[in-house]
Coordinates of C-alpha atoms in Angstrom, one line a residue:
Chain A
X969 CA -36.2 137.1 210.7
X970 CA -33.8 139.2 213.0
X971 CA -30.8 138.5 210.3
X972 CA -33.1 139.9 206.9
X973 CA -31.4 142.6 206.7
X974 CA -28.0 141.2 207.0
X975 CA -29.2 138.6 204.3
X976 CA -30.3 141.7 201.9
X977 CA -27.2 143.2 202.1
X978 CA -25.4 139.9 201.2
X979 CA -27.6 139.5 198.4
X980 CA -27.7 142.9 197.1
X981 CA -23.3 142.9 197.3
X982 CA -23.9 139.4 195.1
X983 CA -26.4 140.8 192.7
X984 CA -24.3 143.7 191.9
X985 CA -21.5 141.7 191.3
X986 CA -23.5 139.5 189.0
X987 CA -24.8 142.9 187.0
X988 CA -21.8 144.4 186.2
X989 CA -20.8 141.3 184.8
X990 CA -23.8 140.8 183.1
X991 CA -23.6 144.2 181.4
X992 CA -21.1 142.5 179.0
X993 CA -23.1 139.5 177.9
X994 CA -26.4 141.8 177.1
X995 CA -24.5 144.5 175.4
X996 CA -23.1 142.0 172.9
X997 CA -25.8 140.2 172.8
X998 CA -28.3 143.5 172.2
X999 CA -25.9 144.3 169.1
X1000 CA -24.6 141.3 167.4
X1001 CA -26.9 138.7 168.8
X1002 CA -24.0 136.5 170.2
X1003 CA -23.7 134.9 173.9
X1004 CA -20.1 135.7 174.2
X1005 CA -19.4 132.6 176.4
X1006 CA -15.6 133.6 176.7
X1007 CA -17.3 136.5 178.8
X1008 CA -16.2 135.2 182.8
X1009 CA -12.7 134.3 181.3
X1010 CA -12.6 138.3 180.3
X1011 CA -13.6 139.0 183.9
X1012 CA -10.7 136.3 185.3
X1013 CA -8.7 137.9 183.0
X1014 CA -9.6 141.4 184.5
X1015 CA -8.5 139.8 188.1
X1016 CA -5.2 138.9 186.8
X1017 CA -4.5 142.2 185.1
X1018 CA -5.3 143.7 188.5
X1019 CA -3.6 141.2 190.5
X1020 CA -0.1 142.1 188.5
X1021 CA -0.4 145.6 188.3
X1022 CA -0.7 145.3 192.1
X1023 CA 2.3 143.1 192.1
X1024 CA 4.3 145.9 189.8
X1025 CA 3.4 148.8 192.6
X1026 CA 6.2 149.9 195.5
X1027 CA 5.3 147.7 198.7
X1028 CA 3.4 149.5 200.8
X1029 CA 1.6 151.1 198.5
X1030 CA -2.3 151.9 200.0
X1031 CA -5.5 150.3 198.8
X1032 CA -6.7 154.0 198.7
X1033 CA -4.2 154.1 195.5
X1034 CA -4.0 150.7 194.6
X1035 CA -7.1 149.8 194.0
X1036 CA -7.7 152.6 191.1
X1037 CA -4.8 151.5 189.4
X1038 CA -5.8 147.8 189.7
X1039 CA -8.8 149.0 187.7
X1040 CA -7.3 150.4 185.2
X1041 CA -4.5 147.2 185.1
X1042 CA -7.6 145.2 185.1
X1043 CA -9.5 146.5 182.5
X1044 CA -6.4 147.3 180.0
X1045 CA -5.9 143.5 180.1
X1046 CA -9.5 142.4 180.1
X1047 CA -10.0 145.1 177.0
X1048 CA -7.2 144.0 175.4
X1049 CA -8.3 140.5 175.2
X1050 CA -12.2 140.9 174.6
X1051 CA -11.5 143.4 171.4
X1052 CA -8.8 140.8 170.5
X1053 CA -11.8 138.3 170.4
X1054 CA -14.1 140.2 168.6
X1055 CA -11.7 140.8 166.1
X1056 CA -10.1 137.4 165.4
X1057 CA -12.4 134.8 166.2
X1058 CA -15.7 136.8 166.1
X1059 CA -15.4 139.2 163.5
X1060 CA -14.6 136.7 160.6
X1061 CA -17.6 134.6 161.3
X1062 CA -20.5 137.8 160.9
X1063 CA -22.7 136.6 158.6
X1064 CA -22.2 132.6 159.9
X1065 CA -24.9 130.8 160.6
X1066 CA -25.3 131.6 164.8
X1067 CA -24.0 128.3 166.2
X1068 CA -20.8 129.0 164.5
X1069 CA -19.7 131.3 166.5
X1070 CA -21.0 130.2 169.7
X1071 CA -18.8 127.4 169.3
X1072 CA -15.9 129.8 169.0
X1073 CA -17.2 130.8 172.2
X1074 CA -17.4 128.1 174.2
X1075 CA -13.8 127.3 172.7
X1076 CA -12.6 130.4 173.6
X1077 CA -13.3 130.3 176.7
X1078 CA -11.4 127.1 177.7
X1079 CA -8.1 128.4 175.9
X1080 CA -8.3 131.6 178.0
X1081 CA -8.5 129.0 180.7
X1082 CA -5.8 127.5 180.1
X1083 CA -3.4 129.9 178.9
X1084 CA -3.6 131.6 182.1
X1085 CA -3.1 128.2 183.7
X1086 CA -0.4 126.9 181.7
X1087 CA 1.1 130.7 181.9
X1088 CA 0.5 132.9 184.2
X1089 CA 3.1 132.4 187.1
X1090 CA 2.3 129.7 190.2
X1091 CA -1.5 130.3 188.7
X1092 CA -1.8 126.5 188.7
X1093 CA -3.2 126.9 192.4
X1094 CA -5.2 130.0 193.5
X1095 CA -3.4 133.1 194.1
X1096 CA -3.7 135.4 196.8
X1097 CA -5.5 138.9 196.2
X1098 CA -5.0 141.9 198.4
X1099 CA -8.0 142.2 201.1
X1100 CA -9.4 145.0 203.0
X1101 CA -8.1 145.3 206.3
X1102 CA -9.7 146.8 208.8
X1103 CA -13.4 146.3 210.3
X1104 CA -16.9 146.1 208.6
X1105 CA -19.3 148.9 209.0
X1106 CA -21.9 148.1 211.7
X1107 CA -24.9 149.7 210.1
X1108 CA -27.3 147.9 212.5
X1109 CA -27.5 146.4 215.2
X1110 CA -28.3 143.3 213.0
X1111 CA -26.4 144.6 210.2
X1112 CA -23.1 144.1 209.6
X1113 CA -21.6 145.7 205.9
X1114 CA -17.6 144.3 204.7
X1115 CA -15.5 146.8 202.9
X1116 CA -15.7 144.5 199.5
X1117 CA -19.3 144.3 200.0
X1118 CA -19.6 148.8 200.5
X1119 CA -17.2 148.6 197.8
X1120 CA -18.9 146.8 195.4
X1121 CA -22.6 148.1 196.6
X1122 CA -21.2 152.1 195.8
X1123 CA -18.9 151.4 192.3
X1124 CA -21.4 149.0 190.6
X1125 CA -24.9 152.0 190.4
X1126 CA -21.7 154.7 189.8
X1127 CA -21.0 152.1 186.5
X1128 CA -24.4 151.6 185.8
X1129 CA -25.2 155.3 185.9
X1130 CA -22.3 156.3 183.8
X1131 CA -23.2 153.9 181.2
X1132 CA -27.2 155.2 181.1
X1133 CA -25.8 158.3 180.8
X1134 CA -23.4 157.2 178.0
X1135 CA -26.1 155.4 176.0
X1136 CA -28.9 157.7 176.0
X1137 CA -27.3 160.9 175.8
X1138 CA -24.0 160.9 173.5
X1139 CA -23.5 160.3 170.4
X1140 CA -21.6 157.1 170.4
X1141 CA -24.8 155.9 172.4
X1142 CA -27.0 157.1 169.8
X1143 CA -25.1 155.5 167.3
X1144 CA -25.2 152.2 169.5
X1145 CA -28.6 152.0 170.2
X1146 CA -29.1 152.5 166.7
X1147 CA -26.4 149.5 165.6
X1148 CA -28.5 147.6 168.3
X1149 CA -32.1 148.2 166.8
X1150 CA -31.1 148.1 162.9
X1151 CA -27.4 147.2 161.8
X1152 CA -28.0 148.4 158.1
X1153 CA -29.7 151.3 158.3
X1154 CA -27.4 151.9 160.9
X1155 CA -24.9 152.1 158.5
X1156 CA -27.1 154.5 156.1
X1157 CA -26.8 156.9 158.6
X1158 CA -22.8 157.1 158.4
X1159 CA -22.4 155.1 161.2
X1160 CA -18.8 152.7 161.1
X1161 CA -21.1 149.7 162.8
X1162 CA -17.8 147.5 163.4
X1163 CA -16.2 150.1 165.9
X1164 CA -19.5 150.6 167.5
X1165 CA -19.3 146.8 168.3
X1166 CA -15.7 146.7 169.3
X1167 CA -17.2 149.6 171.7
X1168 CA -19.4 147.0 172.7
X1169 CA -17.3 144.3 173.7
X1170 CA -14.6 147.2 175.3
X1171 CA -17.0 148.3 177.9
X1172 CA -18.2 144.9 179.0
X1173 CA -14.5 144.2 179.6
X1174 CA -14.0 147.3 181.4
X1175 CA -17.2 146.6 183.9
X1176 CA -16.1 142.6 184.0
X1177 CA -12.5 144.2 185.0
X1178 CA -14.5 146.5 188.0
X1179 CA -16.2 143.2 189.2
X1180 CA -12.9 140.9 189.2
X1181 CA -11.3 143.7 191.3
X1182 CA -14.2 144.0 193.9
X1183 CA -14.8 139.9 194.0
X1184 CA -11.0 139.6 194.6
X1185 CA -10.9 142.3 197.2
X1186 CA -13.8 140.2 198.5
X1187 CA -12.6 136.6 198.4
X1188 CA -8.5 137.6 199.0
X1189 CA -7.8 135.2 196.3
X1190 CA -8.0 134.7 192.6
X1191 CA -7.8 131.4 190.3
X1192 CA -8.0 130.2 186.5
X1193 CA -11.2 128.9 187.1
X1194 CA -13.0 132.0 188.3
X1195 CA -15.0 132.8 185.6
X1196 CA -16.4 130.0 184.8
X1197 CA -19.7 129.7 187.5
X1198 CA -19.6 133.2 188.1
X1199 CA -19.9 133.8 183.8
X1200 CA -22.5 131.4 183.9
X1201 CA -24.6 133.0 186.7
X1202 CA -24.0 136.5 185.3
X1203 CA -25.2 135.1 182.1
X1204 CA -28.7 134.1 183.5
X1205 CA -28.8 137.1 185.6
X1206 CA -28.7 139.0 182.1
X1207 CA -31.5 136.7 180.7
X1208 CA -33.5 136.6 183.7
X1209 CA -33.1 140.7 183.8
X1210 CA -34.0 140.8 179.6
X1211 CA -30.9 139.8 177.7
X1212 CA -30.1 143.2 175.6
X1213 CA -31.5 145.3 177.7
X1214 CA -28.3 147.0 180.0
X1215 CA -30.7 147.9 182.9
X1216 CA -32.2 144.0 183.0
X1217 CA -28.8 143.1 183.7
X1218 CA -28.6 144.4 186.4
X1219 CA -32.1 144.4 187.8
X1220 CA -31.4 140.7 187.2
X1221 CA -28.4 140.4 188.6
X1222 CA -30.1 141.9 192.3
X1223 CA -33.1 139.5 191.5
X1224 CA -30.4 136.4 191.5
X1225 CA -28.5 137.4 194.1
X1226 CA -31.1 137.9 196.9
X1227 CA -32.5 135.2 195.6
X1228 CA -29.3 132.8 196.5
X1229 CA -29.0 134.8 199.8
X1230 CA -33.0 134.2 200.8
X1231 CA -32.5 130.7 199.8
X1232 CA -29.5 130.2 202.0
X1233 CA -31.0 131.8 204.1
X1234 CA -34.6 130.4 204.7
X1235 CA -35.2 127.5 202.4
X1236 CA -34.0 125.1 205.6
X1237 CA -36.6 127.0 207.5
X1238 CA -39.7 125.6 205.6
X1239 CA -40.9 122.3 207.4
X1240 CA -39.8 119.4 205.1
X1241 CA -37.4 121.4 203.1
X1242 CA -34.5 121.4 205.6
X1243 CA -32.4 119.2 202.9
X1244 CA -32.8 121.7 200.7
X1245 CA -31.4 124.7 202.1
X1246 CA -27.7 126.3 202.7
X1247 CA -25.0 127.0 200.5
X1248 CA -25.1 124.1 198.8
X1249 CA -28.6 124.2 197.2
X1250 CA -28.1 128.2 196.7
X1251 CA -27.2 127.3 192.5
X1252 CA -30.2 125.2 192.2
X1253 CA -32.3 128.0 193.5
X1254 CA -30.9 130.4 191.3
X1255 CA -31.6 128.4 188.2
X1256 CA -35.4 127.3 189.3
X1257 CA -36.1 130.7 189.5
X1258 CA -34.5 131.4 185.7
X1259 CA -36.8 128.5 185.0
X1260 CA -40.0 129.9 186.6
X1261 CA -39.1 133.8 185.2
X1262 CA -39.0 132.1 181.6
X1263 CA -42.0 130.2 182.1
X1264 CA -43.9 133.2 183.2
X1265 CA -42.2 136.0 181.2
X1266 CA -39.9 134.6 178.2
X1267 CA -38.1 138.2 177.1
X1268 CA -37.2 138.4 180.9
X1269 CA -38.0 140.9 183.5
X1270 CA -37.4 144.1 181.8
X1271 CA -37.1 142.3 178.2
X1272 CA -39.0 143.7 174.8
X1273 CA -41.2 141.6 173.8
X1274 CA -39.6 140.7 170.1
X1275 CA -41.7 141.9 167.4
X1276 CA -41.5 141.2 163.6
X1277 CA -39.5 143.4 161.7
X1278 CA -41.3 144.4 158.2
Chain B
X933 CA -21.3 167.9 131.4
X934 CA -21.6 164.7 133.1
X935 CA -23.8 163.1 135.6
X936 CA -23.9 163.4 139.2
X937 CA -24.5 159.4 138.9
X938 CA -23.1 157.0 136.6
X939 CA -23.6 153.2 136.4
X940 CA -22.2 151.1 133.8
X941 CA -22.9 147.8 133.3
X942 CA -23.4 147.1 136.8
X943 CA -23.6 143.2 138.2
X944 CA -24.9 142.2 141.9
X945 CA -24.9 138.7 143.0
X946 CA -26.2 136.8 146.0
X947 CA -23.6 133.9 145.6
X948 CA -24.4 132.1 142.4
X949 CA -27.6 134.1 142.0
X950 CA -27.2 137.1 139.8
X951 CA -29.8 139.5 140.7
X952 CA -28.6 141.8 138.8
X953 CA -27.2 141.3 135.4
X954 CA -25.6 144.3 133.9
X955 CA -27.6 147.7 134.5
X956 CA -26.2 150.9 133.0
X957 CA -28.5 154.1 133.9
X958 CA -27.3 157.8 135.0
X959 CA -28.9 160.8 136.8
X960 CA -28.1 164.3 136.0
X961 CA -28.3 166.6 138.6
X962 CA -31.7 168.2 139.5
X963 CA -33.2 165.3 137.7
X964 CA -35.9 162.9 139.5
X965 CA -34.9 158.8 137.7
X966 CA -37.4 155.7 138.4
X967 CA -36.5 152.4 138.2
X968 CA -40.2 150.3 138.1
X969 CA -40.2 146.8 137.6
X970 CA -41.5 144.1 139.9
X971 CA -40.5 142.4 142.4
X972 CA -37.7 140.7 142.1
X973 CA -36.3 143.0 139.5
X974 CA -33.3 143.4 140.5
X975 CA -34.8 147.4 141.7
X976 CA -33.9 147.5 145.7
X977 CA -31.0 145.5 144.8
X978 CA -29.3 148.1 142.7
X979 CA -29.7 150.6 145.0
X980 CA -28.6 148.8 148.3
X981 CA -25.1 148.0 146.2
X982 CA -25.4 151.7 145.1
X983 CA -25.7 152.9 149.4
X984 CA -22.2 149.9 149.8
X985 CA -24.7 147.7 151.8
X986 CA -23.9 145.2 149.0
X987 CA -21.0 144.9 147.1
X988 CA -20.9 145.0 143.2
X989 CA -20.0 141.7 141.7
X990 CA -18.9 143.7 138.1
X991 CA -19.3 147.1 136.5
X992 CA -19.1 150.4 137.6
X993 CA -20.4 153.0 139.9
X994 CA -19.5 156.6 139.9
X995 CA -21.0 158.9 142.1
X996 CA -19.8 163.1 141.8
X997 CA -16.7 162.0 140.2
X998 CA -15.7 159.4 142.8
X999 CA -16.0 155.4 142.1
X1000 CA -18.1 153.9 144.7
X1001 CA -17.9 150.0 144.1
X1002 CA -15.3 149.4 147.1
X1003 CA -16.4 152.4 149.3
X1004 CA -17.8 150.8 152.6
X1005 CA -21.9 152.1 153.6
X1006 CA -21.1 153.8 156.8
X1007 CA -18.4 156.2 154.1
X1008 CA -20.8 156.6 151.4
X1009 CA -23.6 159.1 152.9
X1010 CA -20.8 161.2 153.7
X1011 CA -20.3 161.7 150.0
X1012 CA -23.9 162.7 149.8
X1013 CA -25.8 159.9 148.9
X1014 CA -28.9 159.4 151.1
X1015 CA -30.6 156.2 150.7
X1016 CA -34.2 156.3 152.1
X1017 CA -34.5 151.8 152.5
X1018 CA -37.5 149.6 151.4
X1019 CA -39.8 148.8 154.4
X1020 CA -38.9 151.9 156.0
X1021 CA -36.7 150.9 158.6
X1022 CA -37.2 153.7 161.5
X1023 CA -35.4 152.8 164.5
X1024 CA -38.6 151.9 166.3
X1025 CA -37.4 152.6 169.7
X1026 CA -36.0 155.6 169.2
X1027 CA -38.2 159.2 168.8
X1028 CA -39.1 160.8 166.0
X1029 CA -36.3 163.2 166.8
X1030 CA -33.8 160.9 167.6
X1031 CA -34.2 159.5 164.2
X1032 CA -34.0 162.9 162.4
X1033 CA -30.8 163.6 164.5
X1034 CA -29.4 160.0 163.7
X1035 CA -30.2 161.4 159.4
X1036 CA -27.5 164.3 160.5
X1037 CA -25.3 161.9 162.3
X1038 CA -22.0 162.9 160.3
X1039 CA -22.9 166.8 160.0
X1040 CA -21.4 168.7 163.3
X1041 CA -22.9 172.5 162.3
X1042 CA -25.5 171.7 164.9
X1043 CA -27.5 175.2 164.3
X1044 CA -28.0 173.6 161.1
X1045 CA -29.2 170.3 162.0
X1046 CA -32.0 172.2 164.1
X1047 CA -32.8 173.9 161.4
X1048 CA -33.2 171.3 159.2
X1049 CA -35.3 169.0 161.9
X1050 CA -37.6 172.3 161.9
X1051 CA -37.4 171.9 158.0
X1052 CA -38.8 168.3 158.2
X1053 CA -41.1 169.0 160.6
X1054 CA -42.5 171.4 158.5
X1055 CA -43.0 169.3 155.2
X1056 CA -44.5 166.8 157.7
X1057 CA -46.5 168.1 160.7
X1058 CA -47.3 165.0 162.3
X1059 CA -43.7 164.4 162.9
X1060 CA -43.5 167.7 164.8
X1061 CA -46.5 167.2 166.8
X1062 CA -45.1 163.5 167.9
X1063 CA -41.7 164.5 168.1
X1064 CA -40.8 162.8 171.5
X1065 CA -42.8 159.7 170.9
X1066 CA -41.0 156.4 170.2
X1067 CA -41.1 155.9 166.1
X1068 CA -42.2 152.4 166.2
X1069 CA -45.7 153.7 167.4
X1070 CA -46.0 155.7 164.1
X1071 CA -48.3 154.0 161.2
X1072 CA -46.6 153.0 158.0
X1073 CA -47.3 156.1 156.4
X1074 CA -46.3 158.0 159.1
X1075 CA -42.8 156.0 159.4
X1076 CA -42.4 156.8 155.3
X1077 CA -42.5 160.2 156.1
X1078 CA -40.1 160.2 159.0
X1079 CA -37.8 158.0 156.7
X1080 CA -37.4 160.4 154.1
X1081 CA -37.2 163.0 156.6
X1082 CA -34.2 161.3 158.2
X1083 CA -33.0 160.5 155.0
X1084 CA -32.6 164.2 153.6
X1085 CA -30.7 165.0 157.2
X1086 CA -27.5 164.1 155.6
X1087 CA -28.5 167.1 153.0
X1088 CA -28.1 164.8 150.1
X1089 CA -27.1 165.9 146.5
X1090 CA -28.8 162.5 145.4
X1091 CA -31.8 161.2 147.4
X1092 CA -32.6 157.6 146.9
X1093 CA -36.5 156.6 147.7
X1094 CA -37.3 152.7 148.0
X1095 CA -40.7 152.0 147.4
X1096 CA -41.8 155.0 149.5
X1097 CA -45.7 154.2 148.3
X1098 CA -45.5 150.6 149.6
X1099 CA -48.2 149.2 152.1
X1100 CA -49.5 152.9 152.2
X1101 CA -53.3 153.3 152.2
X1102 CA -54.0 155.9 148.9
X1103 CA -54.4 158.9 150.5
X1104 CA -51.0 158.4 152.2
X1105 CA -49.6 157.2 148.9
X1106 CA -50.8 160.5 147.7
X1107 CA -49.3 162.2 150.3
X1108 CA -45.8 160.6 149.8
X1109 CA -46.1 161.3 146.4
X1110 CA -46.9 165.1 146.6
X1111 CA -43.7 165.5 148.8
X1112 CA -41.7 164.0 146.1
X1113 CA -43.0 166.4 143.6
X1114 CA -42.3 168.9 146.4
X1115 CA -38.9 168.6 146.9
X1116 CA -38.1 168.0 142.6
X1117 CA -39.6 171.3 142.8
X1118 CA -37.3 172.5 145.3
X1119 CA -34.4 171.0 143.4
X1120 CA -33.5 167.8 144.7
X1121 CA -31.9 164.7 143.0
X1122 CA -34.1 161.7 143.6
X1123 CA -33.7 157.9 142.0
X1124 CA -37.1 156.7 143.1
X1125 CA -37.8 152.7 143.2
X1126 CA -41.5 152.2 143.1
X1127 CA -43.5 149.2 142.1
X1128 CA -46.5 151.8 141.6
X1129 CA -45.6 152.5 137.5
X1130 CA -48.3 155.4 137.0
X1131 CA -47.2 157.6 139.6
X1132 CA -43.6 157.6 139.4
X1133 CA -43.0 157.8 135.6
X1134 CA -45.7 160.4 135.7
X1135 CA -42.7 162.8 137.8
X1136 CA -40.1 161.5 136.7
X1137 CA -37.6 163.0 134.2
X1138 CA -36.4 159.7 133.2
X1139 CA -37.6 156.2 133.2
X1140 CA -36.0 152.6 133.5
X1141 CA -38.3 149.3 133.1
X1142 CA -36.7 146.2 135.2
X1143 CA -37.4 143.0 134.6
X1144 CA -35.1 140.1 136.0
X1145 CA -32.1 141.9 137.0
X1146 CA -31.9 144.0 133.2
X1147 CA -32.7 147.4 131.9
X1148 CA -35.4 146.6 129.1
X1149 CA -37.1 150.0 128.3
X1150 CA -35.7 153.6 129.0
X1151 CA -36.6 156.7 128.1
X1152 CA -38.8 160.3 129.6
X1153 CA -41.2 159.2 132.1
X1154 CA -44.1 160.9 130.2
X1155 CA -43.2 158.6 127.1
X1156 CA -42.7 155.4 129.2
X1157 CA -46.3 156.2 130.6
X1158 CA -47.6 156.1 127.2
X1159 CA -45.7 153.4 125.8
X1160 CA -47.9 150.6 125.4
X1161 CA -45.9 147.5 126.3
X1162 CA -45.5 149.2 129.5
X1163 CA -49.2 149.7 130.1
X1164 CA -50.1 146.6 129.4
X1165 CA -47.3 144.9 132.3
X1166 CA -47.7 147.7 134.8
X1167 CA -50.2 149.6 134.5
X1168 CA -53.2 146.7 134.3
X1169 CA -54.5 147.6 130.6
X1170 CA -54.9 145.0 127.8

């Protein structure tokens, strides 16, 4: 047990990352009732907008400076591309019958795939991301925190808190939880529902843009392919947390993350379970607990229970 | 002079279904109008195509001079045209004040709007004494109130009421229908939608009987109350 607290740390970094990507697949799904499955290509796509606007700054340029920019690089491409979506391919099919445009979705997400493959320069193999240089912070004697890991650990509760904040106390917020809970009364109100959603999918972006930066910073390389497990862990992280409720996301997102750390961790530990355990089984563990959390709780940790509408 | 709203010959469908076939009707201003019928009349159609929610299939609708067949929803309350829906629709997990503020959402003379909140609270008390509590906790009579509260926010020349007695036990539906009373007294424009005959043709100015998406019978709600083909389909008398 001497390395726990090293293992919570490692977990905690994960889970954040997971909840700030969640935060864009239960925002859209909290007002238009769609799993945007193209939602971890918007977050690879967020690492390549970052990844050129660091390749467009003088060399030698600071992280201290470049990584804001990269931000902002990042989310001005992954923004771009997720109202692009909502507009072209989602938009049109409102009113569809829901496996419609889940479909559109899925298919989405493989073109964004591939048209960063087949495009983006050399992106055919991965493609190397600045890191942090310089050493962790020894917190503890047993505790040992990496820059990406402090990075990610401070920026993802400054996002979360911004967007609290944003929902419950302005008026776009109003108007958004308001879209969320009744779309046509919504409207009664004088409230332009369609730019509340493209709101929606913008900020998701934005946070999937924050998370590409800090799991680049992490990892020192980016790929096509990036999106892909990571979406699909962030999207059970949101339905494990609640799916439409912003802080599930990222209450789940923690819960899955020290969750895969523990289970790295320990499983091996437990007499007769030592072919379980380590890295390898880390994905099963995640999803047994979805599983279990279901079983037990369907609307998910902090979900509403769904009641009828009269 | 004309009249704040005009319909002419006004046609909704729901793709091949046409709910409602060719409805004229006006209401002058100061003037509380009733549609009855039942359901599936054609009544809570007309007036969610009247609020933009759905979208006229012929005809036309003029509202304070202004056509409104093309006008989107989220433009039209903006033009003063409050629509109070069927079933209520509070947002349940907002409060009671949130709500009210959401009525005022397009208004930005916020000494006003707090003056107004104070004004619904007022005609309603309970709202006032439950102001911070989450509106899906309210009873049905409770969220009526609260939804016409909301609804006259926007400080509507017309106010449009959508079966504002329904579900309501009959003291609340006497409540409900004291306020309406209340605020034609005060000088506001209502089209009211009720299914409950006796009590809105007995304060309304003017009457329309709906049956299957048409207009049958028009006229003063006092003579619609006493007209006999009327008693004997809505008001239970043979």
């Amino acid at each position: 047990m001497h390395e726990l607290p090293q293992q919570l740390a490692n977990g905690l970094a994960l889970g954040a990352l997971y909840g700030l990507i969640a935060i864009g697949y239960t925002m859209v799904y909290g007002i238009v009732q769609l799993i945007n499955f193209a939602h971890g290509e918007i977050f690879m796509i967020g690492g390549f907008g970052a990844l050129t606007t660091y390749l467009m700054l003088p060399s030698g340029t600071t992280l201290l400076v470049a990584i804001p920019l990269m931000i902002i690089g990042g989310a001005i491409a992954s923004v771009t591309v997720a109202t692009a979506a909502e507009r072209f391919a989602y938009r049109p099919l409102r009113g569809a019958p829901r496996l419609a445009p889940l479909i559109t979705a899925i298919g989405l997400s493989i073109v964004l795939q591939q048209l960063v493959w087949g495009f983006y320069p050399d992106a055919k193999k991965p493609l190397s991301f600045p890191e942090f240089g310089g050493d962790s912070f020894h917190l503890l004697d047993n505790l040992y925190l990496q820059r990406a890991d402090a990075f990610i650990l401070v920026l993802a509760p400054l996002c979360m808190l911004a967007l609290g904040m944003f929902v419950s106390k302005s008026r776009s917020g109003r108007a958004m939880q308001a879209t969320a809970q009744d779309p046509d009364t919504a409207k009664l109100m004088g409230i332009n529902t369609n730019r509340i959603i493209v709101m929606a999918f913008a900020i998701g972006a934005a946070f999937a843009a924050v998370a590409a930066v800090a799991y680049g910073l992490d990892k020192g390389q980016i790929g096509w392919e990036m999106g892909f497990l990571l979406g699909l862990k962030a999207f059970t992280a949101a339905v494990l947390g609640g799916i439409g409720n912003i802080y599930g996301a990222m209450v789940g997102g923690v819960v899955l993350g020290l969750a895969e750390a523990l289970s790295i961790a320990y499983i091996e530990e437990i007499p007769g379970m030592q072919q379980l355990g380590g890295g390898a089984w880390a994905n099963v563990w995640a999803f047994v607990l979805l599983i279990v959390v279901l079983l037990v709780r369907p609307q998910g940790l902090l979900g509403e229970r769904v009641t009828d509408r009269a | 002079m004309t009249a704040l709203l005009e319909v002419e010959d006004l046609r909704v469908a729901y793709g091949k279904i046409e709910a409602v076939k060719g409805i004229s009707f006006s209401v002058e201003a100061g003037q509380v109008v009733t549609l009855i019928g039942t359901n599936g009349a054609g009544k809570t159609t007309t007036l969610r195509t009247l609020s933009g929610l759905l979208k006229p299939s012929g005809g036309r609708i003029t509202f304070d001079g202004k056509p409104l067949g093309n006008v989107p929803a989220h433009k039209i309350v903006a033009l003063g045209l409050a629509h109070s829906p069927e079933g209520r629709h509070i947002f349940p997990r907002l409060t009671i004040a949130e709500n009210l503020q959401l009525g005022a959402f397009l208004r930005t003379d916020k000494a006003g709007i707090e003056k107004d909140i104070q004004r619904a609270y007022d005609l309603f008390p309970i709202l006032g004494e439950r102001r911070k509590q989450a509106a899906g906790t309210l009873s049905g009579g409770e969220q009526q109130m609260l939804a016409m509260g909301r609804a006259l926010m926007s400080q509507p020349k017309l106010l449009m009421l959508d079966e504002p007695s329904m579900g309501l036990s009959p003291i609340m539906m006497q409540k409900i229908m004291e306020t309406i009373v209340e605020l034609k007294a005060a000088g506001t424009t209502i089209l009211l939608v009720e299914q409950n005959a006796q009590a809105a043709l007995s304060l309304a100015d003017q009457g329309h009987v709906m049956e299957v998406g048409k207009i049958v019978l028009s006229g003063p709600g006092s003579d619609l109350l006493h007209d006999e083909s009327v008693r004997k389909a809505y008001l239970g008398e043979d």
